Amino acid sequence: MKILNITHLYPDLLNLYGDRGNIATLEKRCVWRGIEVNIHEVTGESMPDLKHTDLLFLGGGSDREQKLVCSKLQHIRNEICDYAESGGVIAAVCGGYQLLGNFYQMGEETIQGLGVLDIDTYRGEDRLIGNIVLQCSIDGQTFRVVGFENHGGRTDIKKETALGKVLSGYGNDGKSGFEGVLKKNVFATYLHGPLLPKNPMLADILLKRALIQKYGPDGIVGFGALEDLLEEEASQVMQQRLLTRK
Ligand code: GLN
């Protein structure tokens, strides 16, 4: 039986807008396919075991919570950079996304990031809030992703590759037309909502990448499609609502 170890970093601090639902989705979609899942929550001063992690998740948080997390992350900065560099799968949402970058500058204060992604974030005057739709092309599939964003930060992704193109909403900075970053197996995005229950195809891409990373190409043999009728219908409703109102 295949096993995936999912590490959830600081769910006590980075937990906005139902981010925990992302973990529930990953877990269920494995269980439904007969894949065993271990979820390891890293809280307080405990340390992640990245050598045995197949998928690392970081959720979103307020500026205050990000500051608390930032000091903890600096102790494991090298381990996380090595993990990402060697193809480890990471899913990071909003505050977690910003923390993967070089820094998040909030007026006079700067939160140091992990430098996994070469991106810089600056807090703007107002917050970018609302529902969002993206167009993504990943692993030979082109599909739409729906979600919700609420961030003060504007992220300059410089030469990194975006996760998707914004069809409706703000995205990385409200003007570039791009959202998130996809680098190797690092998926970073401003989308809450939560992201994965609303977009099961993205959850499956993450799981498949984690299985291939762990077991090689044969890792996804037997990884069949699931019936996602309700999710697809809900996504269509949001797309209809957001893309036809202009
Ligand atoms: N505190 C960050 C910002 O406002 C991230 C917010 C979030 O995770 N939703 O930009």
Tab-separated table of C-alpha atoms and ligand atoms in Angstrom:
chain	number	residue	atom	x	y	z
A	1	MET	CA	0.000	0.000	0.000
A	2	LYS	CA	1.289	3.448	-0.880
A	3	ILE	CA	1.693	5.959	1.921
A	4	LEU	CA	1.882	9.753	1.785
A	5	ASN	CA	3.160	11.798	4.714
A	6	ILE	CA	1.650	15.271	4.799
A	7	THR	CA	3.209	17.895	7.053
A	8	HIS	CA	1.001	20.839	8.013
A	9	LEU	CA	3.151	23.708	9.248
A	10	TYR	CA	1.756	25.768	12.139
A	11	PRO	CA	-1.999	25.112	11.686
A	12	ASP	CA	-2.496	26.940	15.004
A	13	LEU	CA	-1.238	30.189	13.445
A	14	LEU	CA	-1.703	29.898	9.681
A	15	ASN	CA	-5.345	28.924	9.427
A	16	LEU	CA	-7.431	31.612	7.696
A	17	TYR	CA	-10.695	31.019	5.802
A	18	GLY	CA	-10.877	27.265	6.188
A	19	ASP	CA	-7.328	26.443	5.130
A	20	ARG	CA	-7.586	23.199	7.088
A	21	GLY	CA	-10.105	22.054	4.452
A	22	ASN	CA	-7.153	21.719	2.082
A	23	ILE	CA	-5.660	19.023	4.293
A	24	ALA	CA	-9.030	17.259	4.642
A	25	THR	CA	-9.347	17.191	0.846
A	26	LEU	CA	-5.877	15.757	0.300
A	27	GLU	CA	-6.497	13.125	2.942
A	28	LYS	CA	-9.913	12.055	1.628
A	29	ARG	CA	-8.816	11.880	-1.975
A	30	CYS	CA	-5.992	9.534	-0.945
A	31	VAL	CA	-8.192	7.362	1.270
A	32	TRP	CA	-10.776	7.004	-1.514
A	33	ARG	CA	-7.975	5.586	-3.691
A	34	GLY	CA	-6.575	3.242	-1.080
A	35	ILE	CA	-3.519	5.384	-0.327
A	36	GLU	CA	-2.611	5.620	3.345
A	37	VAL	CA	-2.063	9.135	4.707
A	38	ASN	CA	-0.258	10.378	7.786
A	39	ILE	CA	-0.871	13.987	8.751
A	40	HIS	CA	1.757	15.579	10.932
A	41	GLU	CA	0.836	18.942	12.428
A	42	VAL	CA	3.806	21.064	13.462
A	43	THR	CA	2.856	23.448	16.255
A	44	GLY	CA	4.629	25.329	19.035
A	45	GLU	CA	8.338	24.628	19.047
A	46	SER	CA	8.163	21.181	17.422
A	47	MET	CA	10.190	20.627	14.252
A	48	PRO	CA	9.006	19.155	10.941
A	49	ASP	CA	10.564	15.904	9.745
A	50	LEU	CA	11.165	16.920	6.163
A	51	LYS	CA	13.148	13.764	5.337
A	52	HIS	CA	9.904	11.807	5.665
A	53	THR	CA	7.555	14.472	4.271
A	54	ASP	CA	5.910	13.934	0.889
A	55	LEU	CA	3.776	17.078	0.853
A	56	LEU	CA	4.283	20.220	2.925
A	57	PHE	CA	1.381	22.616	3.486
A	58	LEU	CA	1.443	26.225	4.736
A	59	GLY	CA	-1.799	28.161	5.127
A	60	GLY	CA	-2.556	31.864	5.357
A	61	GLY	CA	-2.331	34.149	8.343
A	62	SER	CA	-2.619	37.724	9.510
A	63	ASP	CA	0.468	39.958	9.494
A	64	ARG	CA	0.786	39.373	13.258
A	65	GLU	CA	0.695	35.598	12.897
A	66	GLN	CA	3.114	35.706	9.982
A	67	LYS	CA	5.603	37.531	12.201
A	68	LEU	CA	5.360	34.745	14.798
A	69	VAL	CA	5.763	32.046	12.158
A	70	CYS	CA	8.643	33.866	10.480
A	71	SER	CA	10.932	33.528	13.497
A	72	LYS	CA	10.153	29.798	13.762
A	73	LEU	CA	10.742	29.255	10.038
A	74	GLN	CA	14.176	30.841	10.098
A	75	HIS	CA	15.419	27.856	12.198
A	76	ILE	CA	14.443	25.426	9.431
A	77	ARG	CA	15.142	27.670	6.471
A	78	ASN	CA	17.915	25.523	4.977
A	79	GLU	CA	15.949	22.297	5.376
A	80	ILE	CA	12.902	23.760	3.614
A	81	CYS	CA	15.047	25.227	0.800
A	82	ASP	CA	16.785	21.846	0.307
A	83	TYR	CA	13.424	20.051	0.375
A	84	ALA	CA	12.050	22.341	-2.365
A	85	GLU	CA	15.255	22.228	-4.373
A	86	SER	CA	15.215	18.427	-4.447
A	87	GLY	CA	11.645	18.366	-5.786
A	88	GLY	CA	9.677	18.155	-2.534
A	89	VAL	CA	6.013	19.111	-2.979
A	90	ILE	CA	4.861	22.286	-1.231
A	91	ALA	CA	1.413	23.901	-1.273
A	92	ALA	CA	1.376	27.387	0.239
A	93	VAL	CA	-1.582	29.734	0.551
A	94	CYS	CA	-1.509	33.527	0.946
A	95	GLY	CA	0.525	34.293	4.098
A	96	GLY	CA	2.341	30.984	3.518
A	97	TYR	CA	2.971	31.980	-0.106
A	98	GLN	CA	4.480	35.310	0.966
A	99	LEU	CA	6.707	33.535	3.505
A	100	LEU	CA	8.224	31.359	0.758
A	101	GLY	CA	9.586	34.524	-0.870
A	102	ASN	CA	12.472	36.834	-0.005
A	103	PHE	CA	10.513	39.184	2.236
A	104	TYR	CA	7.153	40.768	3.060
A	105	GLN	CA	7.621	44.466	3.689
A	106	MET	CA	4.918	46.050	5.849
A	107	GLY	CA	5.677	49.776	6.019
A	108	GLU	CA	8.661	50.152	8.353
A	109	GLU	CA	8.715	46.478	9.236
A	110	THR	CA	10.035	43.615	7.134
A	111	ILE	CA	9.214	39.958	7.606
A	112	GLN	CA	12.053	37.790	6.376
A	113	GLY	CA	10.969	34.966	4.053
A	114	LEU	CA	12.523	31.605	3.301
A	115	GLY	CA	13.854	32.490	-0.143
A	116	VAL	CA	12.443	29.301	-1.677
A	117	LEU	CA	10.941	31.549	-4.371
A	118	ASP	CA	12.636	34.647	-5.752
A	119	ILE	CA	9.674	36.940	-5.121
A	120	ASP	CA	9.184	40.107	-3.061
A	121	THR	CA	6.007	41.243	-1.296
A	122	TYR	CA	5.084	44.787	-0.255
A	123	ARG	CA	1.990	45.768	1.707
A	124	GLY	CA	-0.258	48.084	-0.284
A	125	GLU	CA	-2.575	50.795	1.009
A	126	ASP	CA	-5.747	48.777	0.716
A	127	ARG	CA	-6.590	45.091	0.758
A	128	LEU	CA	-7.369	43.076	-2.354
A	129	ILE	CA	-10.510	41.153	-1.446
A	130	GLY	CA	-12.980	39.071	-3.417
A	131	ASN	CA	-13.683	35.963	-5.418
A	132	ILE	CA	-11.228	35.074	-8.145
A	133	VAL	CA	-11.009	32.837	-11.212
A	134	LEU	CA	-7.764	31.653	-12.797
A	135	GLN	CA	-6.836	29.853	-15.963
A	136	CYS	CA	-4.091	27.301	-15.320
A	137	SER	CA	-2.111	24.959	-17.571
A	138	ILE	CA	-0.313	22.337	-15.511
A	139	ASP	CA	0.908	18.852	-16.409
A	140	GLY	CA	-0.780	18.974	-19.800
A	141	GLN	CA	-4.171	19.968	-18.420
A	142	THR	CA	-5.781	23.368	-18.935
A	143	PHE	CA	-8.454	24.203	-16.391
A	144	ARG	CA	-10.014	26.965	-14.347
A	145	VAL	CA	-9.430	27.454	-10.632
A	146	VAL	CA	-11.891	29.333	-8.420
A	147	GLY	CA	-11.193	30.795	-5.014
A	148	PHE	CA	-11.269	33.731	-2.652
A	149	GLU	CA	-8.488	36.212	-1.950
A	150	ASN	CA	-7.929	38.692	0.874
A	151	HIS	CA	-4.453	40.152	1.055
A	152	GLY	CA	-2.756	43.448	1.776
A	153	GLY	CA	0.472	42.259	0.174
A	154	ARG	CA	1.367	42.778	-3.473
A	155	THR	CA	3.791	40.190	-4.764
A	156	ASP	CA	6.348	40.854	-7.466
A	157	ILE	CA	7.203	37.420	-8.869
A	158	LYS	CA	9.995	38.802	-11.044
A	159	LYS	CA	11.264	35.938	-13.245
A	160	GLU	CA	9.330	33.154	-11.524
A	161	THR	CA	6.506	31.432	-13.431
A	162	ALA	CA	2.948	32.214	-12.362
A	163	LEU	CA	0.555	29.468	-11.280
A	164	GLY	CA	-2.198	30.922	-13.423
A	165	LYS	CA	-3.616	33.834	-15.369
A	166	VAL	CA	-6.279	35.960	-13.667
A	167	LEU	CA	-9.626	35.876	-15.506
A	168	SER	CA	-11.451	37.733	-12.721
A	169	GLY	CA	-10.044	39.146	-9.481
A	170	TYR	CA	-6.725	40.706	-8.412
A	171	GLY	CA	-4.015	38.028	-8.224
A	172	ASN	CA	-0.417	38.736	-7.263
A	173	ASP	CA	-0.530	42.513	-7.343
A	174	GLY	CA	-3.852	43.568	-8.858
A	175	LYS	CA	-2.299	44.622	-12.154
A	176	SER	CA	0.070	42.057	-13.702
A	177	GLY	CA	-2.783	39.697	-14.589
A	178	PHE	CA	-0.948	36.767	-13.006
A	179	GLU	CA	-1.530	34.776	-9.863
A	180	GLY	CA	0.716	32.680	-7.647
A	181	VAL	CA	3.920	30.877	-8.543
A	182	LEU	CA	4.655	27.351	-9.724
A	183	LYS	CA	8.296	26.354	-9.435
A	184	LYS	CA	9.345	22.702	-9.615
A	185	ASN	CA	6.883	21.105	-7.173
A	186	VAL	CA	6.205	24.303	-5.215
A	187	PHE	CA	2.630	25.564	-5.663
A	188	ALA	CA	2.087	28.996	-4.117
A	189	THR	CA	-1.093	31.042	-4.394
A	190	TYR	CA	-3.204	33.771	-2.813
A	191	LEU	CA	-6.308	31.613	-3.183
A	192	HIS	CA	-8.157	30.605	-0.052
A	193	GLY	CA	-11.662	29.462	-0.147
A	194	PRO	CA	-10.355	26.859	0.707
A	195	LEU	CA	-8.465	26.133	-2.471
A	196	LEU	CA	-8.413	22.335	-2.789
A	197	PRO	CA	-12.025	21.358	-1.905
A	198	LYS	CA	-13.134	23.849	-4.576
A	199	ASN	CA	-10.572	22.667	-7.117
A	200	PRO	CA	-10.096	18.903	-6.875
A	201	MET	CA	-8.072	18.775	-10.099
A	202	LEU	CA	-5.398	20.851	-8.379
A	203	ALA	CA	-5.515	18.570	-5.321
A	204	ASP	CA	-4.924	15.582	-7.621
A	205	ILE	CA	-2.015	17.296	-9.375
A	206	LEU	CA	-0.373	17.837	-5.978
A	207	LEU	CA	-0.983	14.226	-4.938
A	208	LYS	CA	0.303	12.832	-8.225
A	209	ARG	CA	3.446	14.946	-8.032
A	210	ALA	CA	3.999	13.726	-4.447
A	211	LEU	CA	3.503	10.086	-5.475
A	212	ILE	CA	5.894	10.404	-8.437
A	213	GLN	CA	8.472	12.131	-6.242
A	214	LYS	CA	8.259	9.297	-3.714
A	215	TYR	CA	7.690	6.199	-5.849
A	216	GLY	CA	8.820	7.237	-9.320
A	217	PRO	CA	6.565	7.253	-12.441
A	218	ASP	CA	4.864	4.027	-11.308
A	219	GLY	CA	3.608	5.876	-8.225
A	220	ILE	CA	0.534	7.040	-10.110
A	221	VAL	CA	-0.396	3.708	-11.659
A	222	GLY	CA	-3.997	3.080	-10.592
A	223	PHE	CA	-4.520	6.711	-9.556
A	224	GLY	CA	-7.943	6.963	-11.165
A	225	ALA	CA	-10.362	9.850	-11.554
A	226	LEU	CA	-12.984	10.445	-8.850
A	227	GLU	CA	-16.518	11.672	-9.350
A	228	ASP	CA	-16.414	15.404	-8.611
A	229	LEU	CA	-19.844	16.380	-9.922
A	230	LEU	CA	-20.770	18.702	-7.062
A	231	GLU	CA	-17.374	20.406	-7.089
A	232	GLU	CA	-17.558	20.892	-10.863
A	233	GLU	CA	-21.076	22.296	-10.628
A	234	ALA	CA	-20.069	24.702	-7.846
A	235	SER	CA	-17.066	25.842	-9.872
A	236	GLN	CA	-19.253	26.428	-12.942
A	237	VAL	CA	-21.643	28.565	-10.880
A	238	MET	CA	-18.799	30.764	-9.652
A	239	GLN	CA	-17.247	31.045	-13.110
A	240	GLN	CA	-20.605	32.001	-14.564
A	241	ARG	CA	-21.148	34.583	-11.856
A	242	LEU	CA	-17.712	36.161	-12.091
A	243	LEU	CA	-16.953	35.952	-15.784
A	244	THR	CA	-20.256	37.098	-17.200
A	245	ARG	CA	-20.885	40.105	-14.985
A	246	LYS	CA	-18.404	42.425	-16.781
B	1	GLN	N1	-1.173	39.003	6.029
B	1	GLN	C1	-1.013	38.817	4.636
B	1	GLN	C2	-1.604	39.937	3.803
B	1	GLN	O1	-2.523	40.600	4.220
B	1	GLN	C3	-1.593	37.478	4.228
B	1	GLN	C4	-3.077	37.393	4.450
B	1	GLN	C5	-3.654	36.036	4.236
B	1	GLN	O2	-3.013	35.008	4.463
B	1	GLN	N2	-4.925	35.990	3.865
B	1	GLN	O3	-1.180	40.180	2.701
